[in-house]
XYZ file of N, CA, C and O in Angstrom:
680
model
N 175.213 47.639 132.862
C 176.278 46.810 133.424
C 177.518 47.643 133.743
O 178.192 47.509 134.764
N 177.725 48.426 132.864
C 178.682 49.433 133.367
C 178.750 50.216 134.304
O 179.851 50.688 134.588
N 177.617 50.567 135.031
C 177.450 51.676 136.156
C 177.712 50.583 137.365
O 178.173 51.085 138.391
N 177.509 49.325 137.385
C 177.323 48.395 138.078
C 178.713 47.820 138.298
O 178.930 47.194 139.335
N 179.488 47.959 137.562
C 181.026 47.544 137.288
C 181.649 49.134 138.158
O 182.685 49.059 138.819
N 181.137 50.037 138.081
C 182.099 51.162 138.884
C 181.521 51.246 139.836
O 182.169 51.854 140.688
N 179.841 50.687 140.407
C 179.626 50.814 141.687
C 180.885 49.160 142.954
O 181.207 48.841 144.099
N 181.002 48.833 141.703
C 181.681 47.619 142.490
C 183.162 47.602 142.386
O 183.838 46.728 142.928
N 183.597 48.451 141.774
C 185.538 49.053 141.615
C 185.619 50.297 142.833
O 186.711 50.849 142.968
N 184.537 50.710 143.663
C 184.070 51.560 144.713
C 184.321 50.470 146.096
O 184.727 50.821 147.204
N 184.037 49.390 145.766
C 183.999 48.720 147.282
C 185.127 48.403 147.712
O 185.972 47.736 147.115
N 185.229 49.074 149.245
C 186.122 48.234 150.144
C 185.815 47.213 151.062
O 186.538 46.263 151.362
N 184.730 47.465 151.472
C 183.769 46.594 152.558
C 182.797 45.647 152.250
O 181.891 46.111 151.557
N 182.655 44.098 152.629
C 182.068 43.481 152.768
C 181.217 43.402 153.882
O 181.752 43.806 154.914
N 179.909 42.957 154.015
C 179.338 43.102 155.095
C 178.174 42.184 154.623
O 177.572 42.418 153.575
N 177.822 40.932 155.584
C 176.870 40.091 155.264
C 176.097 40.181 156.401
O 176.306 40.667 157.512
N 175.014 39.526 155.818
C 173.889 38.553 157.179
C 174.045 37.331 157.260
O 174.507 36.798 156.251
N 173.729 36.438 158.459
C 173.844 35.005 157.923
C 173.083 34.047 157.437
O 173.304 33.283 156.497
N 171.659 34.186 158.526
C 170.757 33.398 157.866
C 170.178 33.755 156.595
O 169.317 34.634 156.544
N 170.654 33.029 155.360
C 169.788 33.127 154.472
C 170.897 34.115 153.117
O 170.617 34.535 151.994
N 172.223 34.164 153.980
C 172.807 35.292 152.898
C 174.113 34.089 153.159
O 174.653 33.648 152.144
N 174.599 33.575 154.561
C 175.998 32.729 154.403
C 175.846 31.374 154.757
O 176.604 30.431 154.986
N 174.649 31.567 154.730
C 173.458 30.128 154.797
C 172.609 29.760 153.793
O 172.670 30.427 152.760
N 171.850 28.881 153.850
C 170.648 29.159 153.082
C 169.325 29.113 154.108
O 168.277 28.520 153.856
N 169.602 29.840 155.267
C 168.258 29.762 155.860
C 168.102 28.863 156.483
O 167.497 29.507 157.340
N 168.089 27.588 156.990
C 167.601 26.430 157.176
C 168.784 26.405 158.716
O 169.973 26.696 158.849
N 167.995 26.034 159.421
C 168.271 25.523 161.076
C 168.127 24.103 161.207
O 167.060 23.572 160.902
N 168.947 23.544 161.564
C 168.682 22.153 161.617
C 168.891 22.071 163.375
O 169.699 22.498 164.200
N 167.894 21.416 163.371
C 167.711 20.883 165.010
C 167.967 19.889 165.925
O 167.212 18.923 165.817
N 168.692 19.833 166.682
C 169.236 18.378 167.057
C 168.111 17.890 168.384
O 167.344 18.679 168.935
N 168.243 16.298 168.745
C 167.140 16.523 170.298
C 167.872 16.971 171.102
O 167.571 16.390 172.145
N 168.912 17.863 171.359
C 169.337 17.859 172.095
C 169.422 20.046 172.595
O 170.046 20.765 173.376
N 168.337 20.201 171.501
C 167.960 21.675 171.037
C 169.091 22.092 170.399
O 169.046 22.849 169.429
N 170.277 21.585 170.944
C 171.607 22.259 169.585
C 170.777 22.634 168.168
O 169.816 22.017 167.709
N 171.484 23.925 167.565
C 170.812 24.442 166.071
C 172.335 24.497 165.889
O 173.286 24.715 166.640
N 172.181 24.210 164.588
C 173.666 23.858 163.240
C 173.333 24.386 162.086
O 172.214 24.114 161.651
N 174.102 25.149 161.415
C 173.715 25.591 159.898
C 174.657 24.896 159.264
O 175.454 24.180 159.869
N 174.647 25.080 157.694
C 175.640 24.615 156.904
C 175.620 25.769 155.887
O 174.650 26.394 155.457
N 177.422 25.949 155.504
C 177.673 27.161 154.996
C 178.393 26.537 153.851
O 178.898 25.440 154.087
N 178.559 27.119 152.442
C 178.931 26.562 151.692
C 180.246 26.888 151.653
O 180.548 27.958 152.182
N 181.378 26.028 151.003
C 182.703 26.318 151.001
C 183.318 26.896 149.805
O 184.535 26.803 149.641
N 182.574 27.477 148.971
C 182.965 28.409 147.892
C 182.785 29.646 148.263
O 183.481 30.552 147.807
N 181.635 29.882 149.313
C 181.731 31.413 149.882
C 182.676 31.708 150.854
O 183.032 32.884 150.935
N 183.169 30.870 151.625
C 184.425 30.337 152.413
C 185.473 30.694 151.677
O 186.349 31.469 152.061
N 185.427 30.130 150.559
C 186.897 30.361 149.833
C 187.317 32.224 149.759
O 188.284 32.864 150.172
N 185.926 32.652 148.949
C 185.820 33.741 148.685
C 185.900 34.965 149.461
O 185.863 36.102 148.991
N 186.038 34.581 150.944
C 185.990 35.181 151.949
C 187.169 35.476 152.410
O 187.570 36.561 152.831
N 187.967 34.025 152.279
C 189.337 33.723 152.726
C 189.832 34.639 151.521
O 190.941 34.898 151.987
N 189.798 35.381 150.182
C 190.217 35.850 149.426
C 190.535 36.964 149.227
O 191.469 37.546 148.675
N 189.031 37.388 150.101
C 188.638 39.091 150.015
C 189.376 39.421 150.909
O 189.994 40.404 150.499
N 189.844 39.042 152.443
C 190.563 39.419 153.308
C 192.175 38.779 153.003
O 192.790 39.350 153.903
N 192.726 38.329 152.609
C 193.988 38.042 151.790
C 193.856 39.495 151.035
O 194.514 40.436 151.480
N 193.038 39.671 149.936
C 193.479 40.954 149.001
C 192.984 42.537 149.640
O 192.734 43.571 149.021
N 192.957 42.228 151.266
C 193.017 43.631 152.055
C 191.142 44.270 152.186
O 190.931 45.313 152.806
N 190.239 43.670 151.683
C 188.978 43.762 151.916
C 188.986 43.504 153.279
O 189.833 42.822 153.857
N 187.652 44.278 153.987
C 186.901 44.378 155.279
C 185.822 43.529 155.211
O 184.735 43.879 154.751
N 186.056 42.444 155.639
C 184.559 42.085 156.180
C 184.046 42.032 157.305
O 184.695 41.879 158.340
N 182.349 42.199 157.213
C 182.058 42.486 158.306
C 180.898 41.373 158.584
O 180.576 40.564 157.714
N 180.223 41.415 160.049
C 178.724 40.227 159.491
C 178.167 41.388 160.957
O 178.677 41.862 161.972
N 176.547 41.423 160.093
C 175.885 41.359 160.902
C 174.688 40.864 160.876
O 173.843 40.909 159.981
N 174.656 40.312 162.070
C 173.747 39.403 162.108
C 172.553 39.579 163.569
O 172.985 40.104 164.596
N 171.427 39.205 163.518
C 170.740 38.797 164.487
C 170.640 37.636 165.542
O 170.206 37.711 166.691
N 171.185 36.456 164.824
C 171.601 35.206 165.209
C 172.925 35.253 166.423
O 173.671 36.203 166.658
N 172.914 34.290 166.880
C 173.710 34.412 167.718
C 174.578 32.850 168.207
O 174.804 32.492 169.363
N 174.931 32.148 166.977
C 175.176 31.059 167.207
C 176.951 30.872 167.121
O 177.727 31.111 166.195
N 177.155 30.415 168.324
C 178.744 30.208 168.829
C 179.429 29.217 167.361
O 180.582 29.532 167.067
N 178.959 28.403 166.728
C 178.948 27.623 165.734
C 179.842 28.279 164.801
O 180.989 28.024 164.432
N 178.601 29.643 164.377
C 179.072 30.658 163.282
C 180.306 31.596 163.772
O 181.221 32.103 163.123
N 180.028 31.636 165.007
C 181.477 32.701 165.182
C 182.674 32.588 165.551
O 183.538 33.451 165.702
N 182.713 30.870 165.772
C 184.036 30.007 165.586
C 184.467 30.254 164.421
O 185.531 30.848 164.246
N 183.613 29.785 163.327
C 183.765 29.498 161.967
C 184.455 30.944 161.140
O 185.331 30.912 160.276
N 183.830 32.067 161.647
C 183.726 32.881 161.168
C 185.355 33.525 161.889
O 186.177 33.927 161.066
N 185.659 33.574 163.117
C 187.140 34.112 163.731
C 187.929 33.452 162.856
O 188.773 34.066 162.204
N 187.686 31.637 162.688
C 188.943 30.718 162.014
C 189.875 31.076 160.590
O 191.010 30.814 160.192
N 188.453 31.981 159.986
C 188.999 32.806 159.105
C 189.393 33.394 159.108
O 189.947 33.486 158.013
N 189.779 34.623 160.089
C 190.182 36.209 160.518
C 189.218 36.733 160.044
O 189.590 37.444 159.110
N 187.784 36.783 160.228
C 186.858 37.767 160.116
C 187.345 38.397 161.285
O 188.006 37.634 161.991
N 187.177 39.991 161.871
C 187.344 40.552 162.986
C 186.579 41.223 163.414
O 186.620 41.685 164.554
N 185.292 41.518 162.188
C 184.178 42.468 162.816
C 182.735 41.556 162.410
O 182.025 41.308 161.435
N 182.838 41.274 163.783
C 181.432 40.240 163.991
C 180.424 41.020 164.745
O 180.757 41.766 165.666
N 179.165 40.854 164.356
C 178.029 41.369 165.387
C 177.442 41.042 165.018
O 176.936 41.225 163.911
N 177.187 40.186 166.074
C 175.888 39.126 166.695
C 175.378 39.425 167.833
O 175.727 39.889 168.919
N 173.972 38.838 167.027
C 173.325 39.142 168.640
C 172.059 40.591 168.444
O 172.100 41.605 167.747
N 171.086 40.094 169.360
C 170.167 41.268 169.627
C 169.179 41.439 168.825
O 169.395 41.112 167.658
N 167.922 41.944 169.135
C 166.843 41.613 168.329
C 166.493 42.445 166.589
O 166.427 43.632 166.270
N 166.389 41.602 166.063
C 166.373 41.536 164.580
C 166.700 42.720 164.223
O 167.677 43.072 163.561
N 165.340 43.730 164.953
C 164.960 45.202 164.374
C 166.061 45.871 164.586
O 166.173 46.827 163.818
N 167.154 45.705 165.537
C 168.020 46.388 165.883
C 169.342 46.233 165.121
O 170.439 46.642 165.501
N 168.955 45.322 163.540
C 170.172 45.175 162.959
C 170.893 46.887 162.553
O 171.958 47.394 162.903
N 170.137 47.245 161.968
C 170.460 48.710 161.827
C 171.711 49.008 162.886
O 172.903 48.995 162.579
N 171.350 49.184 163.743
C 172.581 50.273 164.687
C 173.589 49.130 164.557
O 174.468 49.307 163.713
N 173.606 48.299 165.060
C 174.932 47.465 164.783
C 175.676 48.360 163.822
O 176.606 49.135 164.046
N 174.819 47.966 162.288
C 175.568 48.374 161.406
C 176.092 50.234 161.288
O 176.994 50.882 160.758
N 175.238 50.413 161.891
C 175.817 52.081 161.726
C 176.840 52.481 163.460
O 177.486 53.506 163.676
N 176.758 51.950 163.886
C 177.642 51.715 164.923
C 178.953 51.332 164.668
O 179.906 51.863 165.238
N 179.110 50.047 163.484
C 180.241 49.705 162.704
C 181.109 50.601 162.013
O 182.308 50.862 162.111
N 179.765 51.178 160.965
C 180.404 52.482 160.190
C 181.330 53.561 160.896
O 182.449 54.017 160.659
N 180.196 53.801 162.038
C 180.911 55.304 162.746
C 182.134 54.329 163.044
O 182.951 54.338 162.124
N 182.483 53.426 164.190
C 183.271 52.927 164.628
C 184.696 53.012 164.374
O 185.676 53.162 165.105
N 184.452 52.811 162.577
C 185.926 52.045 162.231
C 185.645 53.591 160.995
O 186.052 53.412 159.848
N 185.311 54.280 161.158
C 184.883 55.356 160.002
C 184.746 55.023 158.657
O 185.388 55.786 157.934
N 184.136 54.152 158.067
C 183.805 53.673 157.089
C 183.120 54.026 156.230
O 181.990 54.107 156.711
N 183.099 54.432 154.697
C 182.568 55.392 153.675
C 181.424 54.276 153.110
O 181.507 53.331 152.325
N 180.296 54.868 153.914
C 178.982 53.672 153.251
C 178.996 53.568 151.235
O 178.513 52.576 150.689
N 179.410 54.350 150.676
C 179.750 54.498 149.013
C 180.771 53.275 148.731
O 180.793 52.876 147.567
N 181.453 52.761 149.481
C 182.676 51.919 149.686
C 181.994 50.527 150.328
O 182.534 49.421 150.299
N 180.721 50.826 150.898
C 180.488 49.385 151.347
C 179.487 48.654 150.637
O 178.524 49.134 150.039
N 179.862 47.217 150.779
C 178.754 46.268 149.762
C 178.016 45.527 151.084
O 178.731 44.924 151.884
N 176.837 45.582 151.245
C 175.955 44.876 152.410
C 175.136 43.864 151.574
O 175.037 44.288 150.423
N 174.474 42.600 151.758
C 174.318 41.762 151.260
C 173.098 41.006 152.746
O 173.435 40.551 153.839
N 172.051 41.119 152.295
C 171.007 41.133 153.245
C 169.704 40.062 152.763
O 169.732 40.029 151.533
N 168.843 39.386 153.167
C 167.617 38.469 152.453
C 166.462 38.730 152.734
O 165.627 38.321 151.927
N 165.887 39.600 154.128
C 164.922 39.321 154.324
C 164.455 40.674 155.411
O 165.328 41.195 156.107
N 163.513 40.993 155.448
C 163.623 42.277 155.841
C 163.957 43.125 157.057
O 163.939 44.356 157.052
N 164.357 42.123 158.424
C 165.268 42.894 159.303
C 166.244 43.405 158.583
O 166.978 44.138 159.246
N 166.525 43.293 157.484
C 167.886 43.942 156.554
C 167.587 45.092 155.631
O 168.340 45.774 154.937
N 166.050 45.126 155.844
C 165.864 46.887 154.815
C 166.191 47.878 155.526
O 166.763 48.641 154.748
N 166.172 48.415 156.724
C 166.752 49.470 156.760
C 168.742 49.747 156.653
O 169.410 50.740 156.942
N 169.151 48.404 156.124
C 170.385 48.593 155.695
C 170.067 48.778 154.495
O 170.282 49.920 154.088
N 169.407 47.700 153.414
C 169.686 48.117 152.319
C 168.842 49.220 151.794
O 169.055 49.502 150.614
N 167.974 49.871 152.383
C 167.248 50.807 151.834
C 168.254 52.458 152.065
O 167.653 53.532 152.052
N 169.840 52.388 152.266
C 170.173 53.706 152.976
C 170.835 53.836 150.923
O 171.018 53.084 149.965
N 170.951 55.296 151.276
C 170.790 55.436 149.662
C 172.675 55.179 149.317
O 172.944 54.923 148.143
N 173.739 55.247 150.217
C 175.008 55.010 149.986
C 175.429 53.618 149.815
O 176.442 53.297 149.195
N 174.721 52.901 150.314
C 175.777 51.707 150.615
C 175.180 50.605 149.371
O 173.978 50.422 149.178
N 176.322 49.906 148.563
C 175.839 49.289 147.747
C 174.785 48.109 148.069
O 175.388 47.084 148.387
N 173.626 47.988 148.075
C 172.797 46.779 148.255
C 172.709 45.717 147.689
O 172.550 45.742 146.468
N 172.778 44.525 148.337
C 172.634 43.250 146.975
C 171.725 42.253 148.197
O 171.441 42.604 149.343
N 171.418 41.003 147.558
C 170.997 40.169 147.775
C 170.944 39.178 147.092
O 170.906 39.271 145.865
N 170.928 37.842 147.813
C 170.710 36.737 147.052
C 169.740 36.592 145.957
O 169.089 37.617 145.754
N 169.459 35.550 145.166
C 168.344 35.430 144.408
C 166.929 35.091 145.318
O 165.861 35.702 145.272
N 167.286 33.923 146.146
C 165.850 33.926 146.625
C 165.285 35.081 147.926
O 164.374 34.867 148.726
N 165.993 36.100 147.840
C 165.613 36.943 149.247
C 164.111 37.182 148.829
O 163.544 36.841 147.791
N 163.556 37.959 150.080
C 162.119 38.081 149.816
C 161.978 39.176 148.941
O 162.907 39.963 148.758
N 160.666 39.303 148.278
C 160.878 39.870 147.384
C 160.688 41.824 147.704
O 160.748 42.680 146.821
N 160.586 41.937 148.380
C 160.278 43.006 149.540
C 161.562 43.930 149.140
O 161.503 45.022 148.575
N 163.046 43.057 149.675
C 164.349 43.156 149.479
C 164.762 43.033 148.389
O 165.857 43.591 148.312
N 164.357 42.425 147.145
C 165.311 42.186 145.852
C 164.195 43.602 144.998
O 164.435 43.906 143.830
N 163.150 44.244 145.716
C 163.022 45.867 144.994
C 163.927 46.641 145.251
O 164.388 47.423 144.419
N 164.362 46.533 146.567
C 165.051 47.816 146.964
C 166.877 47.368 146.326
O 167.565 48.295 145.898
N 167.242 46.456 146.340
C 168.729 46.002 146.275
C 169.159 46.487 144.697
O 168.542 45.964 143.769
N 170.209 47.480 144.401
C 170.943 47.556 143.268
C 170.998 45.985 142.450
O 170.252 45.679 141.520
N 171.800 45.321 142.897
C 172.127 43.953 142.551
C 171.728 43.249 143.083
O 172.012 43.315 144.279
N 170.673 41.912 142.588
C 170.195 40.023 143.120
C 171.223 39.601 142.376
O 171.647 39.896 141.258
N 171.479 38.997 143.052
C 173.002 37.524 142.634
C 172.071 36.969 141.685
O 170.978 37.526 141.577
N 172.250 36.274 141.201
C 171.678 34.770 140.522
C 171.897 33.630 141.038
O 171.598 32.547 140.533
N 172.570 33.864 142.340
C 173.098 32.226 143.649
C 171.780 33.178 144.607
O 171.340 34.305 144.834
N 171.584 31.421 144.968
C 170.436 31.810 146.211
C 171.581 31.638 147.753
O 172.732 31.209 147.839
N 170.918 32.022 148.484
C 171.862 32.446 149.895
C 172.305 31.383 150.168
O 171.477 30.514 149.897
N 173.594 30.817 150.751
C 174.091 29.532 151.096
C 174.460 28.819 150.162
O 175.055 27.775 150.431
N 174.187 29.216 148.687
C 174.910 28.378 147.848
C 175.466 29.028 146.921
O 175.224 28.565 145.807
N 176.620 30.606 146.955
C 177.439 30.649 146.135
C 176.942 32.448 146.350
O 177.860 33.067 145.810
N 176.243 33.142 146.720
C 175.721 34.346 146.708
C 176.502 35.243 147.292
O 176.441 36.400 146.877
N 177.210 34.981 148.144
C 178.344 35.537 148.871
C 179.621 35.351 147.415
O 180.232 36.376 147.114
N 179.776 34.695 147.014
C 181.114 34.098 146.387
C 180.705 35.079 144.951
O 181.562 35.731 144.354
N 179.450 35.042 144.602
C 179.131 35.904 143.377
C 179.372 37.584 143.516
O 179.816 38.363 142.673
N 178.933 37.824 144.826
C 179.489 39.339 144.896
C 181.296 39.659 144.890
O 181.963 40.214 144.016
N 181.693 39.129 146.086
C 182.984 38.827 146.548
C 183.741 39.171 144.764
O 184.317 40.163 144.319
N 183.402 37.893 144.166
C 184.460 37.536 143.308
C 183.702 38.770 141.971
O 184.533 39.185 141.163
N 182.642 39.144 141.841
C 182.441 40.309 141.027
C 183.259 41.853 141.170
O 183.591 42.617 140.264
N 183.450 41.999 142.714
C 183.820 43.135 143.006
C 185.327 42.513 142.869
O 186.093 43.350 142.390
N 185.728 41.708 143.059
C 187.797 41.598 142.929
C 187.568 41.192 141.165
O 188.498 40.495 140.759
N 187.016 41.359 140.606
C 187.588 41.108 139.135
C 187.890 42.426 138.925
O 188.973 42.909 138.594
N 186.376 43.212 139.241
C 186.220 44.916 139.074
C 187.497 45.332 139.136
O 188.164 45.885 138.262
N 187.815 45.001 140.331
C 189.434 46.020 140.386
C 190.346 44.855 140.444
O 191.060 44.741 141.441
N 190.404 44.040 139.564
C 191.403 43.311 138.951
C 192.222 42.601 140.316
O 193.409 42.904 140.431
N 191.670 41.748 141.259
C 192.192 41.313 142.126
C 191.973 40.077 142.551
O 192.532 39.475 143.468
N 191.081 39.710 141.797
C 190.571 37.853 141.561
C 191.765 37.340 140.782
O 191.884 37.755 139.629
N 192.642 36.512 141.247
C 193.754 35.695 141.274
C 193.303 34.108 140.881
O 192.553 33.427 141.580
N 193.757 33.788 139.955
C 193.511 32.190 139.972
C 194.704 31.271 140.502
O 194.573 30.048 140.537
């Protein structure tokens, strides 16, 4: 628990997926083909927290739903990437890194399912995942939450890493 407490007093960067990490996976379908997710509002909170106490977040995602990236600006997220086929989550994310020069040792990525192993399989960047990710992903990930994706898994890292460095505020 201790090595785990200084890999997380290391992070500056947040960086999620959505389906299944700020979701729980589930597409709901309207007749009208509209798709809607539902995101929980404790990872919301936690989000709104991490960027208040000067954290980076980032999302990348495969999805590409206008829904999420309303939701996601309303907050001041500022580094969104969406979009493009699954396999290609990778460069996004290392595109991000180079981008904004970002120390992968410093970043926490948070991924479910395996368009997300070649993020979490890079040997710098802290890996986590929800509880229910596949199980493919919860070998390779340092840390599984004990919240499954969409209901608090985001909010369990978030608020682990601001206690770490003493920045979780009540």
């Amino acid at each position: 628990m201790a090595a785990q407490q200084d890999q997380f007093r290391q992070i500056k960067t947040f960086i999620f997926d959505v389906d299944g990490v700020l979701t729980d996976g589930s597409v709901n379908l309207l007749a009208t083909g509209e798709r809607f997710r539902t995101v929980y509002i404790r990872d919301t909170y936690a989000i709104e927290q991490a960027l208040k106490a000067g954290f980076r977040v980032g999302i990348v995602s495969s999805s590409n739903a206008d829904g999420v990236r309303n939701w996601l600006m309303n907050m001041n997220v500022k580094d969104i990437f969406m979009g493009g086929p699954s396999d290609q989550k990778i460069n996004a994310y290392l595109g991000y890194i180079a981008r904004d020069g970002l120390n992968e040792s410093e970043t926490l990525y948070m991924g479910d399912d395996l368009p997300d192993y070649p993020i979490l399989n890079r040997p710098d960047v802290l890996s986590t995942c929800p509880a229910d990710a596949v199980d493919e992903i919860q070998a390779i990930c340092r840390y599984v939450s004990p919240k499954s994706g969409g209901r608090g898994a985001v909010r369990d890292v978030i608020e682990q890493v601001m206690r770490a460095q003493d920045k979780w505020t009540l």
